[in-house]
């Protein structure tokens, strides 16, 4: 079995689960946060919506500089509506899935680097970036987001089994 074939079912499941969480975003509470050091609900939802963009970007390139010298720094998206956020998320997931499906095993072993101002922060094989900075990163922030939803009295969707709200 190819790496892509083994990765795609997990990617599909995790992205579908993340979408269910994003669908419940209470944008009226976008500025709420559980602690002064925490991201706002809106910023966390936007981050979850953008993480899948790393998939195609990683598989089609070899680096990303979040603050390139002489160029504009990366700016996270701000969504005016849940529909807008879901449209963006869906487009990133679709492009990422296509990039994964088209990849050969050797493509996953190509080194990829995250940079800031031209300085390398880390270099991993593309597979490591997909596992850590797309899948695990999404799962981590989705866990945070489920707590945000709970604290805002929004029913939490099931993730790997029923939630207290979905039996």
N, CA, C and O of each residue as an XYZ file, in Angstrom:
668
protein
N       0.840     -1.173      0.000
C       0.000      0.000      0.000
C       0.891      1.244      0.000
O       1.902      1.296      0.700
N       0.507      2.230     -0.783
C       1.289      3.463     -0.856
C       1.075      4.313      0.403
O       0.118      4.116      1.151
N       1.983      5.253      0.610
C       1.843      6.169      1.742
C       0.550      6.964      1.604
O      -0.195      7.117      2.572
N       0.287      7.464      0.412
C      -0.936      8.246      0.187
C      -2.179      7.422      0.501
O      -3.097      7.905      1.164
N      -2.210      6.185      0.029
C      -3.379      5.331      0.271
C      -3.580      5.066      1.761
O      -4.714      4.938      2.221
N      -2.494      4.984      2.508
C      -2.631      4.744      3.946
C      -2.998      6.018      4.707
O      -3.604      5.941      5.775
N      -2.642      7.177      4.177
C      -2.880      8.455      4.838
C      -4.262      9.041      4.550
O      -4.847      9.698      5.411
N      -4.782      8.810      3.354
C      -6.032      9.465      2.946
C      -7.246      9.144      3.821
O      -8.017     10.060      4.108
N      -7.460      7.905      4.262
C      -8.621      7.676      5.129
C      -8.548      8.473      6.433
O      -9.563      8.982      6.908
N      -7.364      8.580      7.002
C      -7.195      9.366      8.224
C      -7.425     10.853      7.941
O      -8.108     11.535      8.705
N      -6.861     11.346      6.859
C      -7.051     12.740      6.459
C      -8.540     13.030      6.282
O      -9.049     14.023      6.802
N      -9.229     12.173      5.556
C     -10.661     12.373      5.315
C     -11.447     12.399      6.623
O     -12.308     13.258      6.815
N     -11.155     11.468      7.515
C     -11.870     11.399      8.797
C     -11.609     12.639      9.643
O     -12.544     13.247     10.163
N     -10.347     13.011      9.781
C     -10.010     14.150     10.631
C     -10.550     15.461     10.072
O     -11.005     16.315     10.834
N     -10.507     15.630      8.776
C     -11.025     16.863      8.182
C     -12.553     16.921      8.304
O     -13.108     17.989      8.560
N     -13.230     15.799      8.126
C     -14.692     15.778      8.283
C     -15.079     16.092      9.729
O     -16.048     16.810      9.977
N     -14.327     15.557     10.668
C     -14.602     15.811     12.081
C     -14.345     17.276     12.419
O     -15.128     17.893     13.140
N     -13.264     17.828     11.908
C     -12.967     19.242     12.140
C     -14.068     20.114     11.548
O     -14.468     21.106     12.157
N     -14.553     19.754     10.378
C     -15.627     20.545      9.757
C     -16.867     20.573     10.644
O     -17.503     21.618     10.788
N     -17.216     19.430     11.241
C     -18.385     19.390     12.136
C     -18.220     20.375     13.290
O     -19.191     21.005     13.710
N     -17.016     20.512     13.798
C     -16.760     21.468     14.873
C     -16.892     22.903     14.356
O     -17.517     23.748     14.998
N     -16.301     23.166     13.197
C     -16.349     24.518     12.644
C     -17.774     24.952     12.295
O     -18.112     26.130     12.403
N     -18.601     24.004     11.878
C     -19.997     24.316     11.544
C     -20.737     24.942     12.727
O     -21.699     25.686     12.537
N     -20.294     24.644     13.924
C     -20.974     25.113     15.134
C     -20.404     26.415     15.689
O     -20.766     26.834     16.788
N     -19.526     27.046     14.943
C     -18.867     28.262     15.412
C     -19.881     29.363     15.728
O     -20.641     29.784     14.856
N     -19.887     29.822     16.973
C     -20.766     30.935     17.340
C     -20.041     32.269     17.102
O     -19.453     32.830     18.027
N     -20.085     32.773     15.858
C     -19.318     33.972     15.532
C     -19.730     35.188     16.365
O     -18.956     36.138     16.489
N     -20.914     35.172     16.926
C     -21.312     36.274     17.812
C     -20.399     36.330     19.037
O     -20.317     37.356     19.712
N     -19.716     35.223     19.317
C     -18.801     35.152     20.454
C     -17.345     35.086     19.997
O     -16.488     34.583     20.723
N     -17.067     35.587     18.806
C     -15.727     35.456     18.213
C     -14.604     36.056     19.052
O     -13.456     35.627     18.936
N     -14.909     37.030     19.886
C     -13.876     37.667     20.703
C     -13.706     37.018     22.073
O     -12.848     37.437     22.851
N     -14.507     36.008     22.376
C     -14.434     35.332     23.667
C     -13.188     34.461     23.730
O     -12.784     33.866     22.731
N     -12.590     34.390     24.894
C     -11.484     33.465     25.136
C     -11.516     33.054     26.603
O     -11.915     33.837     27.465
N     -11.092     31.813     26.885
C     -11.202     31.296     28.245
C     -10.161     31.856     29.218
O     -10.303     31.720     30.433
N      -9.129     32.478     28.681
C      -8.034     32.983     29.522
C      -7.348     34.113     28.757
O      -7.336     34.092     27.526
N      -6.781     35.093     29.448
C      -6.113     36.195     28.738
C      -5.002     35.753     27.781
O      -4.744     36.429     26.785
N      -4.347     34.636     28.069
C      -3.273     34.155     27.190
C      -3.786     33.296     26.031
O      -3.013     32.933     25.144
N      -5.066     32.972     26.032
C      -5.649     32.109     25.000
C      -5.986     32.893     23.739
O      -6.166     34.110     23.775
N      -6.068     32.166     22.614
C      -6.589     32.754     21.383
C      -8.072     33.031     21.568
O      -8.734     32.390     22.384
N      -8.585     33.981     20.814
C     -10.032     34.185     20.820
C     -10.695     33.025     20.088
O     -10.049     32.306     19.325
N     -11.968     32.855     20.326
C     -12.726     31.808     19.653
C     -12.642     31.992     18.132
O     -12.443     31.024     17.398
N     -12.793     33.232     17.664
C     -12.719     33.490     16.226
C     -11.354     33.179     15.636
O     -11.256     32.625     14.541
N     -10.298     33.537     16.361
C      -8.947     33.264     15.870
C      -8.674     31.763     15.832
O      -8.050     31.270     14.893
N      -9.138     31.036     16.848
C      -8.926     29.590     16.877
C      -9.711     28.909     15.760
O      -9.199     28.004     15.101
N     -10.943     29.338     15.547
C     -11.734     28.767     14.445
C     -11.058     29.052     13.104
O     -10.967     28.169     12.252
N     -10.585     30.281     12.920
C      -9.893     30.621     11.676
C      -8.631     29.806     11.482
O      -8.314     29.401     10.363
N      -7.907     29.563     12.567
C      -6.694     28.752     12.487
C      -7.040     27.314     12.078
O      -6.379     26.727     11.221
N      -8.072     26.763     12.694
C      -8.502     25.410     12.312
C      -8.905     25.354     10.841
O      -8.635     24.367     10.157
N      -9.542     26.402     10.363
C      -9.982     26.433      8.966
C      -8.815     26.539      7.993
O      -8.920     26.096      6.849
N      -7.700     27.126      8.439
C      -6.573     27.319      7.528
C      -5.534     26.204      7.560
O      -4.764     26.059      6.610
N      -5.496     25.423      8.620
C      -4.469     24.374      8.730
C      -4.434     23.451      7.504
O      -3.342     23.111      7.049
N      -5.577     23.031      6.953
C      -5.492     22.151      5.778
C      -4.772     22.768      4.579
O      -4.343     22.033      3.689
N      -4.627     24.093      4.528
C      -3.893     24.728      3.428
C      -2.432     24.288      3.395
O      -1.786     24.325      2.348
N      -1.921     23.871      4.552
C      -0.540     23.386      4.601
C      -0.357     22.106      3.776
O       0.755     21.806      3.341
N      -1.418     21.368      3.564
C      -1.301     20.082      2.869
C      -0.799     20.268      1.448
O       0.266     19.760      1.097
N      -1.549     20.988      0.628
C      -1.123     21.198     -0.762
C       0.165     22.008     -0.815
O       1.047     21.725     -1.626
N       0.274     23.012      0.046
C       1.491     23.827      0.064
C       2.733     23.011      0.361
O       3.792     23.233     -0.226
N       2.597     22.073      1.269
C       3.729     21.204      1.619
C       4.057     20.250      0.474
O       5.223     20.069      0.123
N       3.032     19.649     -0.099
C       3.267     18.644     -1.140
C       3.726     19.262     -2.460
O       4.325     18.574     -3.286
N       3.456     20.542     -2.665
C       3.814     21.178     -3.934
C       5.071     22.043     -3.834
O       5.594     22.486     -4.857
N       5.557     22.287     -2.630
C       6.736     23.122     -2.456
C       7.737     22.462     -1.537
O       7.573     21.306     -1.149
N       8.767     23.197     -1.194
C       9.790     22.664     -0.286
C      10.033     23.575      0.909
O      10.849     23.259      1.774
N       9.323     24.715      0.965
C       9.496     25.608      2.109
C       8.368     26.622      2.154
O       7.660     26.850      1.174
N       8.229     27.223      3.333
C       7.304     28.337      3.523
C       7.957     29.286      4.514
O       8.373     28.879      5.599
N       8.044     30.550      4.135
C       8.615     31.574      5.003
C       7.461     32.445      5.492
O       6.802     33.119      4.700
N       7.223     32.425      6.801
C       6.092     33.154      7.370
C       6.335     34.664      7.427
O       5.394     35.438      7.601
N       7.572     35.073      7.284
C       7.914     36.501      7.302
C       9.116     36.735      6.405
O      10.201     37.049      6.894
N       8.937     36.584      5.091
C      10.089     36.700      4.195
C      10.705     38.095      4.213
O      10.006     39.108      4.267
N      12.021     38.115      4.166
C      12.726     39.402      4.116
C      12.280     40.146      2.858
O      12.284     39.599      1.755
N      11.899     41.400      3.053
C      11.497     42.210      1.907
C      10.086     41.947      1.426
O       9.649     42.537      0.438
N       9.368     41.075      2.105
C       7.997     40.775      1.683
C       7.049     40.830      2.859
O       7.478     40.956      4.005
N       5.780     40.738      2.583
C       4.818     40.796      3.684
C       4.828     39.510      4.507
O       5.002     38.415      3.973
N       4.638     39.666      5.811
C       4.529     38.506      6.698
C       3.176     37.849      6.495
O       2.217     38.481      6.052
N       3.119     36.586      6.824
C       1.864     35.858      6.755
C       0.848     36.508      7.693
O       1.183     36.873      8.820
N      -0.369     36.649      7.234
C      -1.455     37.179      8.068
C      -2.574     36.146      8.092
O      -3.049     35.733      7.035
N      -3.001     35.723      9.275
C      -4.066     34.724      9.349
C      -5.379     35.292      8.822
O      -5.630     36.493      8.923
N      -6.212     34.421      8.260
C      -7.487     34.898      7.726
C      -8.449     35.289      8.846
O      -8.392     34.759      9.956
N      -9.321     36.218      8.525
C     -10.414     36.602      9.412
C     -11.689     36.402      8.607
O     -11.837     36.955      7.517
N     -12.599     35.616      9.143
C     -13.819     35.282      8.418
C     -15.008     36.053      8.975
O     -15.195     36.140     10.189
N     -15.811     36.612      8.067
C     -16.986     37.387      8.465
C     -18.171     36.494      8.799
O     -19.033     36.860      9.598
N     -18.205     35.310      8.175
C     -19.329     34.399      8.407
C     -18.818     32.965      8.519
O     -17.719     32.641      8.068
N     -19.631     32.131      9.121
C     -19.298     30.704      9.197
C     -19.273     30.113      7.790
O     -18.411     29.290      7.480
N     -20.199     30.521      6.947
C     -20.237     30.006      5.569
C     -18.938     30.325      4.833
O     -18.399     29.476      4.122
N     -18.440     31.537      5.001
C     -17.175     31.929      4.374
C     -16.025     31.066      4.895
O     -15.176     30.623      4.121
N     -16.000     30.832      6.195
C     -14.959     30.010      6.803
C     -15.026     28.580      6.277
O     -13.994     27.989      5.959
N     -16.231     28.022      6.182
C     -16.382     26.650      5.702
C     -16.024     26.527      4.225
O     -15.465     25.514      3.805
N     -16.337     27.538      3.445
C     -15.966     27.525      2.021
C     -14.451     27.481      1.871
O     -13.921     26.727      1.055
N     -13.763     28.289      2.661
C     -12.300     28.292      2.632
C     -11.749     26.945      3.103
O     -10.883     26.360      2.453
N     -12.252     26.466      4.225
C     -11.824     25.170      4.759
C     -12.018     24.070      3.710
O     -11.099     23.296      3.443
N     -13.199     24.005      3.125
C     -13.500     22.970      2.129
C     -12.550     23.040      0.939
O     -12.107     22.006      0.439
N     -12.237     24.241      0.487
C     -11.311     24.395     -0.646
C      -9.919     23.897     -0.278
O      -9.265     23.226     -1.077
N      -9.464     24.225      0.933
C      -8.146     23.753      1.381
C      -8.119     22.228      1.517
O      -7.147     21.583      1.125
N      -9.181     21.663      2.069
C      -9.252     20.208      2.242
C      -9.243     19.519      0.874
O      -8.536     18.531      0.679
N     -10.023     20.039     -0.061
C     -10.091     19.442     -1.405
C      -8.731     19.505     -2.109
O      -8.279     18.511     -2.677
N      -8.087     20.665     -2.072
C      -6.764     20.804     -2.704
C      -5.738     19.908     -2.019
O      -4.892     19.305     -2.679
N      -5.817     19.824     -0.689
C      -4.892     18.964      0.054
C      -5.094     17.501     -0.275
O      -4.131     16.755     -0.452
N      -6.347     17.095     -0.357
C      -6.636     15.692     -0.677
C      -6.101     15.346     -2.065
O      -5.506     14.286     -2.258
N      -6.312     16.237     -3.025
C      -5.828     16.001     -4.389
C      -4.298     15.907     -4.410
O      -3.738     15.063     -5.109
N      -3.628     16.770     -3.649
C      -2.158     16.741     -3.601
C      -1.661     15.442     -2.974
O      -0.688     14.855     -3.446
N      -2.324     14.998     -1.917
C      -1.930     13.729     -1.287
C      -2.171     12.556     -2.233
O      -1.312     11.689     -2.392
N      -3.336     12.536     -2.852
C      -3.690     11.418     -3.737
C      -2.742     11.310     -4.927
O      -2.471     10.211     -5.410
N      -2.242     12.438     -5.397
C      -1.348     12.439     -6.562
C       0.102     12.111     -6.212
O       0.905     11.827     -7.100
N       0.435     12.149     -4.946
C       1.828     11.988     -4.529
C       2.299     10.536     -4.605
O       1.563      9.600     -4.292
N       3.526     10.391     -5.022
C       4.217      9.099     -4.994
C       4.933      8.990     -3.654
O       5.168     10.003     -2.994
N       5.276      7.786     -3.249
C       5.944      7.604     -1.960
C       7.185      8.484     -1.824
O       7.422      9.059     -0.762
N       7.975      8.593     -2.890
C       9.195      9.406     -2.835
C       8.887     10.875     -2.568
O       9.695     11.571     -1.953
N       7.724     11.360     -3.024
C       7.347     12.753     -2.792
C       7.215     13.060     -1.297
O       7.482     14.182     -0.865
N       6.808     12.076     -0.522
C       6.630     12.267      0.914
C       7.958     12.362      1.658
O       7.995     12.826      2.798
N       9.042     11.929      1.032
C      10.356     11.946      1.687
C      11.162     13.202      1.367
O      12.248     13.387      1.917
N      10.654     14.064      0.492
C      11.349     15.301      0.131
C      11.393     16.225      1.345
O      10.365     16.432      1.990
N      12.560     16.785      1.674
C      12.643     17.706      2.817
C      11.832     18.980      2.575
O      11.813     19.529      1.474
N      11.170     19.426      3.626
C      10.368     20.650      3.601
C      10.751     21.481      4.814
O      10.929     20.940      5.905
N      10.881     22.797      4.631
C      11.327     23.679      5.712
C      10.337     24.791      5.991
O       9.736     25.359      5.079
N      10.180     25.092      7.275
C       9.455     26.276      7.715
C      10.506     27.317      8.059
O      11.453     27.041      8.795
N      10.331     28.511      7.523
C      11.300     29.581      7.730
C      10.614     30.833      8.267
O       9.405     31.023      8.131
N      11.436     31.675      8.881
C      10.981     32.988      9.312
C      12.111     33.966      9.036
O      13.199     33.854      9.600
N      11.840     34.921      8.165
C      12.878     35.886      7.813
C      14.086     35.247      7.174
O      15.209     35.726      7.334
N      13.863     34.171      6.453
C      14.950     33.464      5.788
C      15.667     32.446      6.652
O      16.463     31.656      6.144
N      15.402     32.450      7.946
C      16.028     31.502      8.873
C      15.168     30.248      8.981
O      13.954     30.339      9.163
N      15.787     29.092      8.871
C      15.063     27.829      8.959
C      14.701     27.527     10.404
O      15.570     27.469     11.274
N      13.412     27.336     10.652
C      12.935     26.953     11.981
C      12.980     25.445     12.151
O      13.355     24.945     13.211
N      12.598     24.721     11.106
C      12.734     23.265     11.112
C      12.659     22.749      9.693
O      12.126     23.403      8.796
N      13.209     21.558      9.510
C      13.117     20.836      8.247
C      12.719     19.411      8.575
O      13.326     18.764      9.428
N      11.700     18.932      7.893
C      11.202     17.557      8.042
C      10.884     17.004      6.668
O      10.664     17.772      5.731
N      10.854     15.677      6.527
C      10.287     15.133      5.296
C       8.832     15.593      5.193
O       8.172     15.799      6.212
N       8.341     15.749      3.990
C       6.951     16.183      3.804
C       5.982     15.331      4.622
O       5.019     15.855      5.181
N       6.227     14.035      4.696
C       5.334     13.168      5.470
C       5.279     13.621      6.926
O       4.205     13.631      7.527
N       6.411     13.991      7.494
C       6.439     14.478      8.870
C       5.654     15.771      9.029
O       5.004     15.980     10.054
N       5.709     16.634      8.030
C       4.952     17.882      8.068
C       3.450     17.587      8.015
O       2.670     18.175      8.765
N       3.056     16.682      7.135
C       1.633     16.325      7.018
C       1.145     15.707      8.325
O       0.079     16.070      8.822
N       1.908     14.788      8.880
C       1.479     14.123     10.129
C       1.432     15.113     11.289
O       0.445     15.172     12.023
N       2.517     15.900     11.451
C       2.633     16.765     12.621
C       1.899     18.086     12.459
O       1.107     18.456     13.325
N       2.142     18.803     11.371
C       1.665     20.176     11.230
C       0.324     20.281     10.520
O      -0.248     21.368     10.450
N      -0.188     19.175      9.994
C      -1.557     19.185      9.448
C      -2.444     18.337     10.345
O      -3.339     18.867     11.003
N      -2.212     17.034     10.383
C      -3.115     16.157     11.128
C      -3.037     16.371     12.638
O      -4.046     16.696     13.264
N      -1.860     16.196     13.232
C      -1.756     16.332     14.692
C      -2.085     17.756     15.154
O      -2.716     17.948     16.193
N      -1.661     18.728     14.388
C      -1.928     20.129     14.704
C      -3.433     20.396     14.692
O      -3.956     21.062     15.586
N      -4.131     19.873     13.672
C      -5.596     20.013     13.611
C      -6.262     19.339     14.799
O      -7.160     19.907     15.421
N      -5.825     18.140     15.107
C      -6.411     17.390     16.228
C      -6.199     18.153     17.538
O      -7.118     18.271     18.348
N      -5.003     18.662     17.739
C      -4.687     19.425     18.948
C      -5.619     20.632     19.099
O      -6.253     20.816     20.138
N      -5.689     21.450     18.045
C      -6.503     22.658     18.136
C      -8.000     22.347     18.137
O      -8.789     23.099     18.710
N      -8.387     21.261     17.508
C      -9.808     20.859     17.566
C     -10.186     20.466     18.987
O     -11.304     20.735     19.427
N      -9.264     19.832     19.711
C      -9.506     19.517     21.117
C      -9.706     20.785     21.926
O     -10.621     20.868     22.746
N      -8.843     21.782     21.695
C      -9.029     23.080     22.351
C     -10.390     23.659     21.989
O     -11.124     24.151     22.846
N     -10.707     23.589     20.709
C     -11.936     24.210     20.219
C     -13.178     23.543     20.820
O     -14.175     24.212     21.090
N     -13.116     22.241     21.024
C     -14.263     21.562     21.633
C     -14.496     22.083     23.054
O     -15.640     22.162     23.501
N     -13.429     22.436     23.764
C     -13.572     23.033     25.095
C     -14.178     24.431     24.974
O     -15.055     24.797     25.757
N     -13.719     25.205     24.004
C     -14.305     26.531     23.777
C     -15.808     26.395     23.532
O     -16.611     27.124     24.113
N     -16.179     25.441     22.653
C     -17.607     25.249     22.368
C     -18.371     24.911     23.640
O     -19.429     25.481     23.908
N     -17.829     23.982     24.422
C     -18.492     23.574     25.666
C     -18.678     24.775     26.600
O     -19.757     24.975     27.158
N     -17.616     25.570     26.764
C     -17.681     26.710     27.667
C     -18.625     27.809     27.169
O     -19.084     28.642     27.951
N     -18.910     27.803     25.869
C     -19.859     28.762     25.289
C     -21.258     28.158     25.148
O     -22.126     28.733     24.491
N     -21.471     26.996     25.770
C     -22.762     26.301     25.732
C     -23.215     25.922     24.327
O     -24.409     25.927     24.026
N     -22.251     25.595     23.474
C     -22.540     25.101     22.132
C     -22.381     23.591     22.166
O     -21.341     23.104     22.611
N     -23.380     22.823     21.709
C     -23.252     21.364     21.728
C     -22.007     20.891     20.962
O     -21.765     21.311     19.830
N     -21.242     20.031     21.586
C     -19.998     19.530     21.006
C     -20.308     18.294     20.158
O     -20.940     17.354     20.640
N     -19.867     18.294     18.898
C     -20.118     17.115     18.063
C     -19.230     15.941     18.478
O     -18.197     16.117     19.124
N     -19.654     14.759     18.096
C     -18.814     13.603     18.385
C     -17.535     13.693     17.585
O     -17.501     14.255     16.490
N     -16.476     13.126     18.154
C     -15.184     13.121     17.483
C     -14.795     11.687     17.157
O     -14.815     11.292     15.991
N     -14.444     10.908     18.160
C     -14.099      9.498     17.953
C     -15.150      8.570     18.535
O     -15.017      7.348     18.477
N     -16.150      9.138     19.071
C     -17.269      8.424     19.674
C     -18.248      9.481     20.139
O     -18.003     10.672     19.944
N     -19.321      9.087     20.733
C     -20.338     10.065     21.140
C     -19.774     11.102     22.115
O     -18.914     10.797     22.942
N     -20.273     12.322     21.999
C     -19.948     13.358     22.972
C     -21.087     13.381     23.997
O     -22.065     12.648     23.855
N     -20.963     14.200     25.003
C     -22.054     14.338     25.981
C     -23.303     14.909     25.332
O     -24.403     14.771     25.868
N     -23.136     15.557     24.166
C     -24.256     16.162     23.458
C     -24.846     15.288     22.370
O     -25.986     15.492     21.954
N     -24.079     14.316     21.907
C     -24.525     13.399     20.844
C     -24.306     11.972     21.300
O     -23.202     11.438     21.199
N     -25.363     11.359     21.802
C     -25.258      9.987     22.305
C     -25.585      8.983     21.218
O     -25.548      7.776     21.461
